[in-house]
Short mmCIF file of C-alpha atoms in Angstrom, two decimals:
data_model
loop_
_atom_site.label_atom_id
_atom_site.label_comp_id
_atom_site.label_asym_id
_atom_site.label_seq_id
_atom_site.Cartn_x
_atom_site.Cartn_y
_atom_site.Cartn_z
CA MET A 1 0.48 0.28 -0.58
CA THR A 2 1.61 3.57 -0.88
CA MET A 3 0.99 6.29 1.32
CA THR A 4 0.42 9.96 0.94
CA PRO A 5 1.52 12.48 3.70
CA GLY A 6 -1.14 12.35 6.62
CA GLY A 7 -2.47 8.84 6.03
CA ASN A 8 -2.45 6.05 8.77
CA ALA A 9 -3.12 2.21 8.40
CA SER A 10 -3.30 -0.36 10.72
CA ILE A 11 0.22 -2.87 11.76
CA PRO A 12 0.06 -5.92 13.28
CA SER A 13 1.44 -6.42 16.53
CA GLN A 14 4.43 -8.11 15.79
CA VAL A 15 8.45 -7.16 15.58
CA LEU A 16 8.08 -5.73 12.08
CA THR A 17 11.32 -3.24 10.04
CA VAL A 18 10.89 0.48 9.52
CA ARG A 19 13.08 0.54 6.97
CA VAL A 20 14.14 4.64 5.28
CA LEU A 21 15.66 4.04 1.89
CA SER A 22 17.32 7.36 0.12
CA GLY A 23 19.71 7.62 -2.84
CA VAL A 24 22.07 10.07 -1.00
CA PRO A 25 23.26 8.30 2.93
CA VAL A 26 21.39 10.41 5.55
CA ASP A 27 21.25 9.37 9.05
CA ALA A 28 18.11 7.64 10.50
CA SER A 29 16.86 8.46 14.31
CA SER A 30 13.74 6.85 16.18
CA PHE A 31 12.18 8.21 19.25
CA ARG A 32 9.84 6.31 21.92
CA LEU A 33 7.50 8.79 22.91
CA TYR A 34 4.34 9.21 25.71
CA ALA A 35 1.66 10.97 26.94
CA THR A 36 3.48 14.80 26.36
CA GLY A 37 4.85 13.98 23.07
CA LYS A 38 8.19 14.02 23.98
CA VAL A 39 10.71 10.93 25.20
CA LYS A 40 11.10 10.43 29.33
CA GLY A 41 15.29 10.43 28.84
CA ASP A 42 18.13 9.41 26.69
CA PRO A 43 17.64 5.73 26.41
CA ASP A 44 14.18 6.70 23.86
CA MET A 45 16.09 7.79 21.20
CA VAL A 46 17.90 5.22 18.77
CA PHE A 47 20.18 6.74 16.17
CA TYR A 48 23.91 6.04 15.13
CA GLY A 49 25.58 7.01 18.78
CA GLN A 50 22.94 4.34 20.11
CA PRO A 51 21.52 1.68 18.34
CA VAL A 52 19.64 0.37 20.47
CA ASN A 53 17.35 1.32 23.41
CA ASP A 54 16.90 -0.20 26.65
CA ASP A 55 14.46 -2.41 26.63
CA ALA A 56 15.60 -3.55 22.95
CA SER A 57 12.64 -2.65 21.37
CA VAL A 58 13.70 -0.79 18.73
CA LYS A 59 17.01 -1.47 17.09
CA LEU A 60 18.53 0.32 14.65
CA THR A 61 21.12 -1.75 11.56
CA GLY A 62 22.25 -0.59 8.05
CA ALA A 63 23.04 3.30 7.58
CA GLY A 64 23.43 4.99 4.59
CA THR A 65 21.20 5.06 2.08
CA ASP A 66 19.10 1.54 3.96
CA THR A 67 18.56 1.89 7.30
CA ALA A 68 16.30 0.06 9.12
CA PHE A 69 14.98 0.07 12.33
CA THR A 70 13.24 -3.40 13.85
CA VAL A 71 10.92 -2.80 15.69
CA ASP A 72 9.56 -5.41 18.60
CA ILE A 73 5.43 -3.96 18.66
CA ASN A 74 5.21 -6.12 22.11
CA ARG A 75 7.87 -4.76 23.79
CA LEU A 76 7.06 -2.00 24.28
CA ARG A 77 5.76 -0.62 27.51
CA PRO A 78 1.61 0.06 28.09
CA ASP A 79 2.97 4.04 28.39
CA VAL A 80 4.65 4.18 25.49
CA GLU A 81 2.07 6.22 22.75
CA LYS A 82 4.49 6.42 19.81
CA LEU A 83 7.84 5.84 17.97
CA ALA A 84 8.46 8.76 15.31
CA PHE A 85 10.95 8.13 12.70
CA THR A 86 13.07 11.04 11.53
CA ALA A 87 15.82 11.54 8.73
CA THR A 88 18.76 14.23 8.36
CA CYS A 89 21.15 15.17 5.80
CA ASP A 90 24.55 15.35 5.98
CA GLY A 91 27.02 17.74 6.12
CA ASN A 92 25.56 20.52 4.64
CA MET A 93 23.14 19.20 2.04
CA THR A 94 18.75 19.92 2.26
CA LEU A 95 15.92 17.30 1.33
CA SER A 96 16.28 18.63 -2.36
CA GLY A 97 19.90 16.89 -2.97
CA LEU A 98 18.47 13.69 -1.57
CA LYS A 99 17.01 12.89 -5.24
CA ARG A 100 14.77 9.94 -3.70
CA LEU A 101 13.83 9.23 0.35
CA THR A 102 10.50 6.40 1.09
CA ILE A 103 10.41 4.72 4.72
CA GLN A 104 7.87 1.43 4.18
CA VAL A 105 7.09 -0.87 6.97
CA GLU A 106 7.62 -4.77 6.60
CA HIS A 107 6.86 -7.23 8.13
CA ASN A 108 8.94 -11.33 7.55
CA GLY A 109 10.44 -9.75 4.44
CA SER A 110 7.14 -7.89 2.68
CA VAL A 111 6.51 -4.71 2.59
CA LEU A 112 3.16 -3.34 4.05
CA LEU A 113 2.88 0.28 3.80
CA THR A 114 5.46 3.07 1.29
CA GLY A 115 5.68 6.73 1.92
CA ASP A 116 7.68 8.43 -0.69
CA VAL A 117 8.55 11.66 0.39
CA ASP A 118 8.72 14.29 -2.71
CA VAL A 119 11.71 16.28 -1.95
CA ASN A 120 12.10 18.29 -5.04
CA GLY A 121 12.97 21.65 -4.15
CA ARG A 122 13.02 21.20 -0.29
CA GLN A 123 15.57 23.39 1.86
CA GLU A 124 14.94 21.25 5.07
CA ALA A 125 18.33 19.25 6.72
CA ALA A 126 15.90 16.48 8.94
CA LEU A 127 12.20 16.05 8.63
CA ILE A 128 9.66 13.30 10.51
CA LEU A 129 8.81 10.62 8.05
CA GLY A 130 6.53 8.72 10.29
CA GLU A 131 5.10 7.26 13.17
CA ILE A 132 3.63 4.29 14.55
CA TYR A 133 1.10 4.97 16.86
CA ARG A 134 -1.38 3.39 19.35
CA ARG A 135 -4.85 4.29 18.69
CA ASN A 136 -7.31 1.79 21.36
CA ALA A 137 -5.57 -0.96 21.34
CA GLU A 138 -4.36 -1.24 18.03
CA TRP A 139 -1.20 -0.34 16.52
CA LYS A 140 -1.18 2.09 13.04
CA PHE A 141 1.65 3.52 10.98
CA ARG A 142 0.93 7.11 10.05
CA PHE A 143 2.89 8.86 6.84
CA ILE A 144 4.37 12.34 8.06
CA ALA A 145 6.78 13.87 5.65
CA GLN A 146 7.33 17.03 8.05
CA GLY A 147 10.48 19.07 7.30
CA PHE A 148 12.59 20.62 9.64
CA ASN A 149 14.94 23.18 9.73
CA GLY A 150 18.67 22.05 11.17
CA GLY A 151 20.33 18.92 11.38
CA LEU A 152 19.66 16.63 14.47
CA LYS A 153 20.03 18.34 17.23
CA PRO A 154 16.63 20.53 17.28
CA LEU A 155 15.07 17.47 15.96
CA ALA A 156 16.35 16.25 19.00
CA GLU A 157 15.71 18.87 20.79
CA HIS A 158 11.61 18.75 19.43
CA PHE A 159 10.96 15.61 20.61
CA GLY A 160 12.41 16.11 24.53
CA VAL A 161 16.30 14.82 24.31
CA ASP A 162 19.12 16.25 26.10
CA ILE A 163 22.49 17.53 24.00
CA SER A 164 25.96 18.07 24.57
CA ASP A 165 27.32 19.96 22.81
CA ALA A 166 30.53 18.94 23.32
CA PRO A 167 31.83 15.22 21.99
CA ALA A 168 32.62 13.12 24.79
CA PRO A 169 32.26 14.28 29.23
CA ALA A 170 35.06 15.55 30.04
CA PRO A 171 36.76 13.47 33.66
CA ALA A 172 35.41 15.81 36.50
CA PRO A 173 39.20 16.69 38.90
CA THR A 174 36.93 16.17 42.03
CA PRO A 175 34.16 13.62 42.70
CA ALA A 176 30.71 15.55 42.58
CA PRO A 177 28.51 14.68 45.42
CA THR A 178 25.73 14.46 43.05
CA PRO A 179 26.43 13.90 39.41
CA ALA A 180 23.80 15.68 36.74
CA PRO A 181 22.96 12.43 34.67
CA ALA A 182 24.99 12.68 31.20
CA LYS A 183 23.79 14.07 28.49
CA ILE A 184 22.97 12.38 24.91
CA SER A 185 26.11 13.27 22.35
CA LEU A 186 25.37 13.45 18.50
CA SER A 187 28.31 13.49 17.76
CA LYS A 188 30.23 11.46 14.53
CA VAL A 189 32.92 11.58 13.16
CA SER A 190 33.46 10.62 9.47
CA LEU A 191 36.69 9.82 7.61
CA THR A 192 36.77 11.42 4.69
CA LYS A 193 39.53 11.93 1.90
CA GLU A 194 40.06 15.28 2.73
CA LYS A 195 39.52 14.35 6.96
CA PRO A 196 41.72 11.01 6.81
CA THR A 197 42.32 10.93 10.03
CA ILE A 198 41.79 11.38 13.84
CA SER A 199 43.90 10.44 17.32
CA LEU A 200 42.59 9.31 20.73
CA ALA A 201 44.43 10.65 23.83
CA LYS A 202 46.98 7.93 25.39
CA ARG A 203 44.94 5.68 28.12
CA ASP A 204 45.85 3.23 30.48
CA ASN A 205 42.62 1.30 29.50
CA PHE A 206 40.49 2.14 26.45
CA GLY A 207 38.12 -0.59 26.67
CA GLU A 208 36.37 -2.86 24.78
CA ILE A 209 36.93 -1.10 20.74
CA LYS A 210 34.00 -2.61 18.36
CA ILE A 211 33.84 -2.11 14.40
CA ASN A 212 31.29 -3.10 12.09
CA LEU A 213 30.63 -3.25 8.89
CA ASN A 214 26.88 -3.01 7.36
CA TRP A 215 26.38 -2.63 3.66
CA ASN A 216 23.05 -3.35 1.56
CA GLN A 217 22.42 -6.77 1.87
CA GLU A 218 20.13 -7.20 -0.71
CA SER A 219 21.64 -5.45 -3.87
CA ASN A 220 21.27 -7.45 -6.65
CA THR A 221 24.75 -9.62 -8.71
CA GLY A 222 23.62 -8.62 -12.03
CA SER A 223 25.13 -10.22 -15.28
CA GLY A 224 27.72 -11.55 -13.96
CA GLY A 225 31.04 -11.61 -16.59
CA GLY A 226 34.49 -10.92 -15.97
CA MET A 227 36.30 -12.64 -13.32
CA PHE A 228 34.30 -13.71 -11.35
CA GLY A 229 31.55 -14.91 -14.09
CA GLY A 230 29.66 -18.29 -13.63
CA MET A 231 31.17 -18.88 -9.89
CA PHE A 232 28.15 -17.25 -7.46
CA ASN A 233 25.00 -17.99 -7.85
CA LYS A 234 23.03 -15.05 -9.02
CA SER A 235 20.54 -14.55 -7.39
CA LYS A 236 21.91 -14.01 -4.39
CA GLY A 237 22.88 -10.50 -2.93
CA ILE A 238 26.40 -9.02 -1.83
CA ASP A 239 28.40 -10.54 1.00
CA LEU A 240 30.86 -8.97 2.17
CA ASP A 241 33.37 -10.14 4.93
CA LEU A 242 35.06 -8.70 7.54
CA GLY A 243 38.78 -9.51 8.52
CA ALA A 244 41.82 -7.63 9.82
CA PHE A 245 45.74 -7.88 10.12
CA VAL A 246 47.09 -7.20 13.69
CA GLU A 247 50.89 -7.04 14.61
CA LEU A 248 51.56 -6.90 18.39
CA GLN A 249 55.07 -4.61 19.47
CA ASP A 250 56.91 -8.13 20.00
CA GLY A 251 56.23 -8.28 15.81
CA THR A 252 53.70 -11.38 15.59
CA LYS A 253 51.93 -11.01 12.85
CA GLY A 254 48.29 -13.05 12.37
CA VAL A 255 45.63 -12.28 10.29
CA ILE A 256 41.54 -12.83 11.53
CA GLN A 257 38.72 -13.57 9.25
CA ALA A 258 35.82 -16.24 8.71
CA LEU A 259 38.43 -17.95 5.44
CA GLY A 260 40.77 -20.17 6.88
CA ASN A 261 38.38 -20.05 10.77
CA THR A 262 40.90 -17.76 12.16
CA PHE A 263 38.71 -15.75 14.33
CA GLY A 264 41.33 -15.06 16.93
CA ARG A 265 40.71 -13.79 21.12
CA LEU A 266 40.06 -11.04 22.57
CA ASN A 267 41.86 -12.02 26.36
CA ALA A 268 44.39 -13.32 24.88
CA GLU A 269 46.80 -12.60 21.89
CA PRO A 270 46.00 -11.44 19.78
CA PHE A 271 43.35 -9.47 21.22
CA VAL A 272 41.46 -9.00 18.67
CA GLN A 273 38.10 -11.11 17.47
CA LEU A 274 35.87 -12.12 14.70
CA GLN A 275 32.95 -12.47 16.67
CA GLY A 276 31.21 -14.69 14.16
CA ASP A 277 30.61 -14.56 10.55
CA ASP A 278 27.13 -14.10 8.60
CA ARG A 279 27.16 -16.55 5.84
CA THR A 280 23.63 -15.77 4.99
CA GLY A 281 22.74 -12.16 4.62
CA GLN A 282 20.30 -12.58 7.06
CA VAL A 283 22.60 -10.66 9.40
CA ARG A 284 20.26 -6.76 9.87
CA ASP A 285 23.20 -5.65 11.74
CA GLY A 286 26.21 -6.41 9.25
CA GLU A 287 29.35 -7.76 10.92
CA TRP A 288 31.64 -7.40 13.74
CA LEU A 289 35.32 -7.67 14.86
CA HIS A 290 36.48 -6.63 18.21
CA ILE A 291 39.54 -4.64 19.98
CA ASN A 292 40.83 -5.46 23.13
CA GLY A 293 41.27 -1.81 24.63
CA ARG A 294 42.60 -2.75 28.19
CA GLU A 295 46.26 -4.62 25.79
CA TRP A 296 45.97 -1.81 23.64
CA LYS A 297 50.10 -1.65 25.17
CA LYS A 298 51.00 -4.70 23.61
CA ILE A 299 48.91 -3.73 20.16
CA ARG A 300 51.52 -2.29 17.54
CA GLU A 301 48.57 -2.11 14.56
CA VAL A 302 45.77 -3.63 13.50
CA LEU A 303 44.52 -3.29 9.67
CA ILE A 304 40.25 -3.51 8.82
CA TYR A 305 39.43 -4.97 5.69
CA ALA A 306 37.01 -6.18 4.17
CA PHE A 307 36.06 -8.11 0.55
CA ILE A 308 33.73 -9.75 -1.19
CA TYR A 309 33.69 -12.93 -1.10
CA GLU A 310 29.81 -13.64 -2.81
CA GLY A 311 28.40 -11.41 -5.08
CA VAL A 312 29.39 -8.97 -8.56
CA ALA A 313 32.41 -7.37 -6.95
CA SER A 314 30.90 -3.90 -6.87
CA TRP A 315 31.46 -1.28 -4.00
CA ASP A 316 28.78 0.91 -5.69
CA LYS A 317 26.19 -1.01 -5.02
CA THR A 318 27.63 -2.56 -1.42
CA ASP A 319 26.97 1.40 0.10
CA GLY A 320 29.35 -0.12 2.61
CA VAL A 321 30.36 1.35 5.84
CA VAL A 322 32.10 1.11 8.54
CA THR A 323 32.10 2.03 12.57
CA MET A 324 34.34 2.45 14.86
CA HIS A 325 32.76 2.37 18.84
CA ILE A 326 34.92 2.82 20.97
CA PRO A 327 34.00 4.22 25.02
CA GLU A 328 33.70 7.60 25.65
CA GLN A 329 34.27 8.49 21.78
CA PRO A 330 31.76 9.25 19.38
CA PRO A 331 31.18 6.83 16.71
CA ILE A 332 34.20 6.99 13.73
CA GLU A 333 32.55 5.33 10.46
CA THR A 334 34.12 5.62 6.80
CA ARG A 335 32.16 4.60 3.43
CA LEU A 336 32.96 1.89 0.96
CA THR A 337 31.84 2.96 -1.89
CA GLU A 338 34.84 4.11 -4.51
CA GLY A 339 36.47 0.54 -5.63
CA SER A 340 37.02 -0.47 -9.23
CA ASN A 341 35.27 -3.11 -10.47
CA ARG A 342 37.16 -5.56 -10.53
CA HIS A 343 38.70 -5.13 -7.04
CA ASN A 344 37.22 -7.68 -4.55
CA MET A 345 39.69 -6.75 -1.15
CA CYS A 346 39.43 -3.18 0.64
CA ALA A 347 41.84 -2.15 2.74
CA ILE A 348 39.90 0.25 4.85
CA ALA A 349 41.42 1.38 8.18
CA ARG A 350 44.37 0.92 10.19
CA LEU A 351 44.46 1.51 14.00
CA VAL A 352 48.49 2.32 15.05
CA ASN A 353 49.15 2.40 18.29
CA GLU A 354 51.63 6.18 18.40
CA ASN A 355 52.84 6.27 22.10
CA GLY A 356 49.91 4.82 23.47
CA THR A 357 47.71 6.58 21.41
CA ILE A 358 45.23 5.46 18.94
CA LYS A 359 45.94 7.30 15.35
CA VAL A 360 42.66 5.55 12.91
CA GLU A 361 43.61 5.86 9.62
CA ARG A 362 41.41 6.06 6.92
CA LEU A 363 42.43 3.70 3.88
CA ASN A 364 40.17 3.24 1.01
CA GLN A 365 42.04 1.94 -1.09
CA PHE A 366 41.47 -1.89 -3.33
CA TYR A 367 43.37 -4.59 -4.73
CA SER A 368 42.47 -8.05 -6.44
CA GLY A 369 43.04 -9.85 -3.48
CA HIS A 370 44.80 -11.12 0.03
CA LYS A 371 47.92 -11.65 -1.68
CA ASP A 372 47.95 -7.88 -3.69
CA MET A 373 46.71 -6.41 -0.61
CA ASP A 374 49.35 -8.00 1.63
CA ASN A 375 52.44 -7.25 -0.96
CA ALA A 376 50.87 -3.08 -1.27
CA LEU A 377 50.98 -2.72 2.24
CA GLY A 378 54.21 -4.80 3.22
CA TRP A 379 52.64 -7.52 6.04
CA GLY A 380 54.91 -10.77 4.61
CA PHE A 381 52.19 -13.47 4.75
CA ARG A 382 51.85 -16.25 2.71
CA TRP A 383 48.82 -17.03 0.74
CA SER A 384 46.71 -19.87 -0.49
CA ALA A 385 43.20 -20.73 -1.87
CA GLY A 386 40.51 -21.14 0.52
CA SER A 387 36.81 -21.35 1.23
CA LYS A 388 34.41 -21.31 4.04
#
């Protein structure tokens, strides 16, 4: 069912997917609202910096041009009146630059409702796309398409979220008897060609560093051909695998990846671990690699890479994004859309130990395979063919 702004329709009280699709990457968010039309606290907001709320009723997966919220209607508390879904533009872009913007409600893989926003000529930078709301004992979805000037900050404040202007909280010099509740931070660091590096101050303990690779898992493989022609089942979408080269301070080197079942270890050398392998494309939050930041002093470098294990090597169709979550720091992200269609391997970024600091450097360099990347970057591994 295609909806027009202001239209509403009943939805099942089950686990639903609310998907935001756009022609250019946007930041999608969700707000859990009560009788006042506001949030009660920061856990009511779900966005790139907080991808799940406190009762797991709303979970964010994906990013860029295909973002999805998994909504478990039956987990919502009785006093929750609405879930609002929004989109904000990156940088100085306005809605007219998005080319297209759509919100849709899905159940068990089928699209129930679709709302297409007319973005032509619109100069707002943010939008309330739609809302799931309670009407008596029934749940409904309303397509709204209401524009907002400014970005995510004024939009979040409209819903009552307490926003911090600082990118990260500064430690207090002395303990406060009654510490004020921390405000939520909307800061995000995007590594680009113009801004390829960021350095984090030296600490004794960086905590557990979590690196996520996500992509549009429903991309079509096309007609095949070329170096990958006939190798893969063309009915499948693109399957990206996340991996890492790791070098410790004593010179020990290793490879972490699903290919070859070298998943690593978190609490022993090499202090880097791949959290499973999504071979089906059904794990909507992509793949995760964890680094034990408590042992950062023993690590010299971690090189993060991805390769297209299945599907045509077309990086512009993957809409791939890597996000690094480091405790008490804004998320750091970089996108994988610049590669040659003949190169199925991408060296994404490296985390380098510089006298106890973490220097995060964007690479986004593309190669024809593991050996080609290794030779270019000088790691010195010996490679043989493998499969999962």
